[in-house]
CSV table of C-alpha atoms in Angstrom, one decimal:
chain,number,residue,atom,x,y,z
A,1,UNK,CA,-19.7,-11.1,0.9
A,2,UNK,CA,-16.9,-12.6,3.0
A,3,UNK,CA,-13.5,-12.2,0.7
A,4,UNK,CA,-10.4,-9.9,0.5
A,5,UNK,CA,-8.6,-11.0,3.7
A,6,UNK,CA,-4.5,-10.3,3.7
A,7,UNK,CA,-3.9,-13.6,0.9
A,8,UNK,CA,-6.9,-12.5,-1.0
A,9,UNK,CA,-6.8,-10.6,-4.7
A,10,UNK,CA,-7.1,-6.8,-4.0
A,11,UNK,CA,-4.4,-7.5,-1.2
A,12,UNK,CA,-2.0,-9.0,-4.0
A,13,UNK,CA,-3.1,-6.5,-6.6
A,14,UNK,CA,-2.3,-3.2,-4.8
A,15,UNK,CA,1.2,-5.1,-2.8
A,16,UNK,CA,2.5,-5.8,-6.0
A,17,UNK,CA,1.7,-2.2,-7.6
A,18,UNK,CA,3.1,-0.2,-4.5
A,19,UNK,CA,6.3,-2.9,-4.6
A,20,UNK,CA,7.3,-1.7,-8.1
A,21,UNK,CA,8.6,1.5,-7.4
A,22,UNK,CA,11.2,-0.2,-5.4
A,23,UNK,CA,12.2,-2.8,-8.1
A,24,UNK,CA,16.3,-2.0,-9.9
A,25,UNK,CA,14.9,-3.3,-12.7
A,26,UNK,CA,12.9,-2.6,-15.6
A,27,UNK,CA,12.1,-6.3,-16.0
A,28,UNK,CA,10.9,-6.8,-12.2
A,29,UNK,CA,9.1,-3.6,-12.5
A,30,UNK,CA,6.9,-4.3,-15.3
A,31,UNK,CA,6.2,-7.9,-13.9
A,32,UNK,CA,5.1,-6.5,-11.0
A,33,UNK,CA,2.8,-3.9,-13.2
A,34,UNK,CA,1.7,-6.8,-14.8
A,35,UNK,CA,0.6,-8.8,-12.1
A,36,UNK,CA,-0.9,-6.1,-9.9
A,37,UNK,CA,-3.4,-5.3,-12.8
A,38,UNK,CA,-4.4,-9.6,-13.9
A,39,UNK,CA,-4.6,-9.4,-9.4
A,40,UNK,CA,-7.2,-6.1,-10.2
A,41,UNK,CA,-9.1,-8.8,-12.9
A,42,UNK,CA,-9.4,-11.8,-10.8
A,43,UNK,CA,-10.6,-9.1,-8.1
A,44,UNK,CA,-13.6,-8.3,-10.4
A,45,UNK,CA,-13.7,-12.0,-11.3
A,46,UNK,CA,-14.2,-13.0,-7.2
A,47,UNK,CA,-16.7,-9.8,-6.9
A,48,UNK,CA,-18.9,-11.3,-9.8
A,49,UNK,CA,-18.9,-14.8,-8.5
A,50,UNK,CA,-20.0,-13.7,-4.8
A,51,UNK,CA,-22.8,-11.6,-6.4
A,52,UNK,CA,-24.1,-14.6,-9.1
A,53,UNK,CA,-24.0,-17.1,-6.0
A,54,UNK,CA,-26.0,-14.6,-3.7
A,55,UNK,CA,-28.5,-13.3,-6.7
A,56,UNK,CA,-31.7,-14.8,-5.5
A,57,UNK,CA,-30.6,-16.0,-1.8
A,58,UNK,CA,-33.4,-16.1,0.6
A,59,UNK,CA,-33.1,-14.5,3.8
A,60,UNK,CA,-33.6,-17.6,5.3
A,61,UNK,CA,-30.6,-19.3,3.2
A,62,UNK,CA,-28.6,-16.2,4.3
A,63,UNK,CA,-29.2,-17.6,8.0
A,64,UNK,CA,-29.0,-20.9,7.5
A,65,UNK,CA,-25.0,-20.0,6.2
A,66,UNK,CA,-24.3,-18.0,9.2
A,67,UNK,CA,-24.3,-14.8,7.3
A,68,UNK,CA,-27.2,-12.9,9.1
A,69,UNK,CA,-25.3,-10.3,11.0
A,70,UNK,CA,-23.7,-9.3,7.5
A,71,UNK,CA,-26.7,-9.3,5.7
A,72,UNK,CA,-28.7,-7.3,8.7
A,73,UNK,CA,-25.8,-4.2,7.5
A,74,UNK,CA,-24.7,-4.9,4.2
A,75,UNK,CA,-27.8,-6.6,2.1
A,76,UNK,CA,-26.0,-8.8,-0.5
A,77,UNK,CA,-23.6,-6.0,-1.1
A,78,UNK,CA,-20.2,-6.9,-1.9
A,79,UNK,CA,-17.6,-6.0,0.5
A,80,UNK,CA,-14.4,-6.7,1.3
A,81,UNK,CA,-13.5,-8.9,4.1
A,82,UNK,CA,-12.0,-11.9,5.7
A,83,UNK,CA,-13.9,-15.3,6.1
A,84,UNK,CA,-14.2,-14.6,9.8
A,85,UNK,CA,-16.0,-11.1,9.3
A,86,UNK,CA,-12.8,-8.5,9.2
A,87,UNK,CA,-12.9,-6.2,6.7
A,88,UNK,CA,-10.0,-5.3,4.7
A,89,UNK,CA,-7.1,-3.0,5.7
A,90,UNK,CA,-4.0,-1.4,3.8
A,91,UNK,CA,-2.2,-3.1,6.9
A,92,UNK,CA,-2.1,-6.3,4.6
A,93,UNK,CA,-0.4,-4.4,1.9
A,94,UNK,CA,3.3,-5.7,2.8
A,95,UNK,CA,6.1,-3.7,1.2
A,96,UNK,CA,9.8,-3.1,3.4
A,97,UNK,CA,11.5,-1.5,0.2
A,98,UNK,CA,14.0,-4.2,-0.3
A,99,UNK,CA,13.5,-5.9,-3.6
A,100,UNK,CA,14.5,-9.6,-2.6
A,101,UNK,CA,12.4,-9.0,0.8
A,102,UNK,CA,9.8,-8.6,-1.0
A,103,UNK,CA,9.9,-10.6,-4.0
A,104,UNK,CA,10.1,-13.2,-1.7
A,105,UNK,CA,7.1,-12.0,0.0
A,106,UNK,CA,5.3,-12.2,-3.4
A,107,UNK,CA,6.0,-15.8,-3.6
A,108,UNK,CA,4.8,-16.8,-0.2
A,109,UNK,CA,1.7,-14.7,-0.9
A,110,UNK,CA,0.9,-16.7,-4.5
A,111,UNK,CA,1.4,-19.7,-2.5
A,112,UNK,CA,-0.8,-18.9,0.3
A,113,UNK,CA,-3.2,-18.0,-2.2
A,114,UNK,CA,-3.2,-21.1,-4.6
A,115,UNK,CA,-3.4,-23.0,-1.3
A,116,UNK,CA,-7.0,-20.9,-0.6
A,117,UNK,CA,-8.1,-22.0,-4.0
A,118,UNK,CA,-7.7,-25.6,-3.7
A,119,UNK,CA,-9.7,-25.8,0.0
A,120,UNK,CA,-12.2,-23.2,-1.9
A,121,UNK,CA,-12.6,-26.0,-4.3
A,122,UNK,CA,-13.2,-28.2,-1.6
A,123,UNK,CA,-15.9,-26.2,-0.2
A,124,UNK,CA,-17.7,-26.2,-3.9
A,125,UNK,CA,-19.8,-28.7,-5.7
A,126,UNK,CA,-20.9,-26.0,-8.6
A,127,UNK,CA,-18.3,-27.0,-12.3
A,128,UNK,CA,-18.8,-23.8,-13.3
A,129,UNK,CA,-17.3,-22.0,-10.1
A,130,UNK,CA,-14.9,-24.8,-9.4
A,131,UNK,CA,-13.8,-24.0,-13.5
A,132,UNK,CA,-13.7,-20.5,-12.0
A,133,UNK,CA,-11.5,-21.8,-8.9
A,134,UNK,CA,-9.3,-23.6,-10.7
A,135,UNK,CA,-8.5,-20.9,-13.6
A,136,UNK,CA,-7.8,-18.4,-10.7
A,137,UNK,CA,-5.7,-21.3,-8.8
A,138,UNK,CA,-3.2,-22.2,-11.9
A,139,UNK,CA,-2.2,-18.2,-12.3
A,140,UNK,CA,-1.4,-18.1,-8.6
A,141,UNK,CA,1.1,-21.3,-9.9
A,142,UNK,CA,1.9,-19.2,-13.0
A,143,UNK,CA,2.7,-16.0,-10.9
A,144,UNK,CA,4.6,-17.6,-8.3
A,145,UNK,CA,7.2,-19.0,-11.0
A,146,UNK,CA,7.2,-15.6,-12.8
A,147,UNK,CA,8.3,-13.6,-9.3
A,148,UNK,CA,10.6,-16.3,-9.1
A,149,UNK,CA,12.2,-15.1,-12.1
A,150,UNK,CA,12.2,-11.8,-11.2
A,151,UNK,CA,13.9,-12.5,-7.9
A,152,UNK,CA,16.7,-14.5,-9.6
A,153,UNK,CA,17.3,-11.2,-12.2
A,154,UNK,CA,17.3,-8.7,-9.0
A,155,UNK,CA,19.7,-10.8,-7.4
A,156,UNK,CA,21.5,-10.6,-10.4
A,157,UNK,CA,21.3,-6.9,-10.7
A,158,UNK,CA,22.6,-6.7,-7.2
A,159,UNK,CA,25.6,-8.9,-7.1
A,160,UNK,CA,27.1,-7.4,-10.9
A,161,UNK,CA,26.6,-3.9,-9.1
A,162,UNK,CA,28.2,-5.3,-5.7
A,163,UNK,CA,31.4,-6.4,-8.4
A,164,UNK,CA,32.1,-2.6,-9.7
C-alpha cells in the first residue's frame, strides 16, 4: 500500500533506463539496461510482498496500523506511494544528462535504498519477508559497486577523449 517514494524501486528502475541514453559507453549503457530491468523485478517482488501481507487484513487491523484513510479509497490495492501517503511522481526520476552527474546520483540512490532495507528489517519480525528484505538489500550493495565501475570507465572515456 505505502511504497514507491523517490529511493524506492520503480524510482530506480525508470532513473536508470532514461539515464542510458546519455551514457558514452556501451559498457555503462548496458549496466544501466541491466539494472533498470532487476529495479522493474524487485518492483514486482515489493508489489507481491504488500499484497501477501495485506491478503486477509481486517478492517479493523487496517485501523489499528493507521492505514484507514487509504483503505477508505484504495481497498488493499497496491499503489504507489511514499510512507507518509504521497503518491509517486516522475519528479523523482533524476537525470541532468551528464554521465558522471548522474552515475554518481545512482550510487547515492543504491545507498539510500540499502539503507531503507536495513530499518525495513527493523520494522519486521516475519524470516520469510526479512529473507525477502535482505535479498533485495545485498543487490542495492551489489548495484552500488557495479555503477561504481561504470563511473570509473566513463571517467575514463572522458579524460582519453579530453587527450586527442
Amino acid at each position: 500500500m505505502r511504497f514507491g517514494g523517490p529511493d524506492g524501486e520503480l524510482s530506480a528502475a525508470l532513473r536508470y533506463l532514461h539515464q542510458r541514453y546519455n551514457m558514452p559507453t556501451d559498457q555503462a549503457k548496458a549496466l544501466l539496461t541491466d539494472i533498470g530491468t532487476e529495479e522493474m523485478a524487485h518492483w514486482e517482488m515489493i508489489c507481491t510482498m504488500v499484497k501477501m501481507l495485506m491478503t486477509g487484513a481486517t478492517v479493523e487491523e487496517i485501523k489499528e496500523a493507521d492505514m484507514g484513510a487509504m483503505y477508505a479509497i484504495r481497498d488493499k490495492a497496491i499503489y504507489p506511494q511514499d510512507s507518509t501517503g504521497n503518491p509517486w511522481t516522475a519528479a523523482y526520476i533524476q537525470s541532468i544528462g551528464d554521465p558522471v552527474t548522474d552515475l554518481y546520483e545512482d550510487m547515492a540512490a543504491e545507498q539510500k535504498a540499502r539503507a531503507v532495507y536495513e530499518q525495513l528489517l527493523n520494522l519486521t519480525d516475519d524470516p520469510l519477508l526479512k529473507d525477502a528484505l535482505r535479498f533485495l538489500r545485498e543487490r542495492e550493495i551489489v548495484h552500488f559497486q557495479r555503477f561504481g565501475e561504470a563511473l570509473r570507465s566513463v571517467e575514463e572515456f572522458h579524460s582519453a577523449k579530453r587527450i586527442f
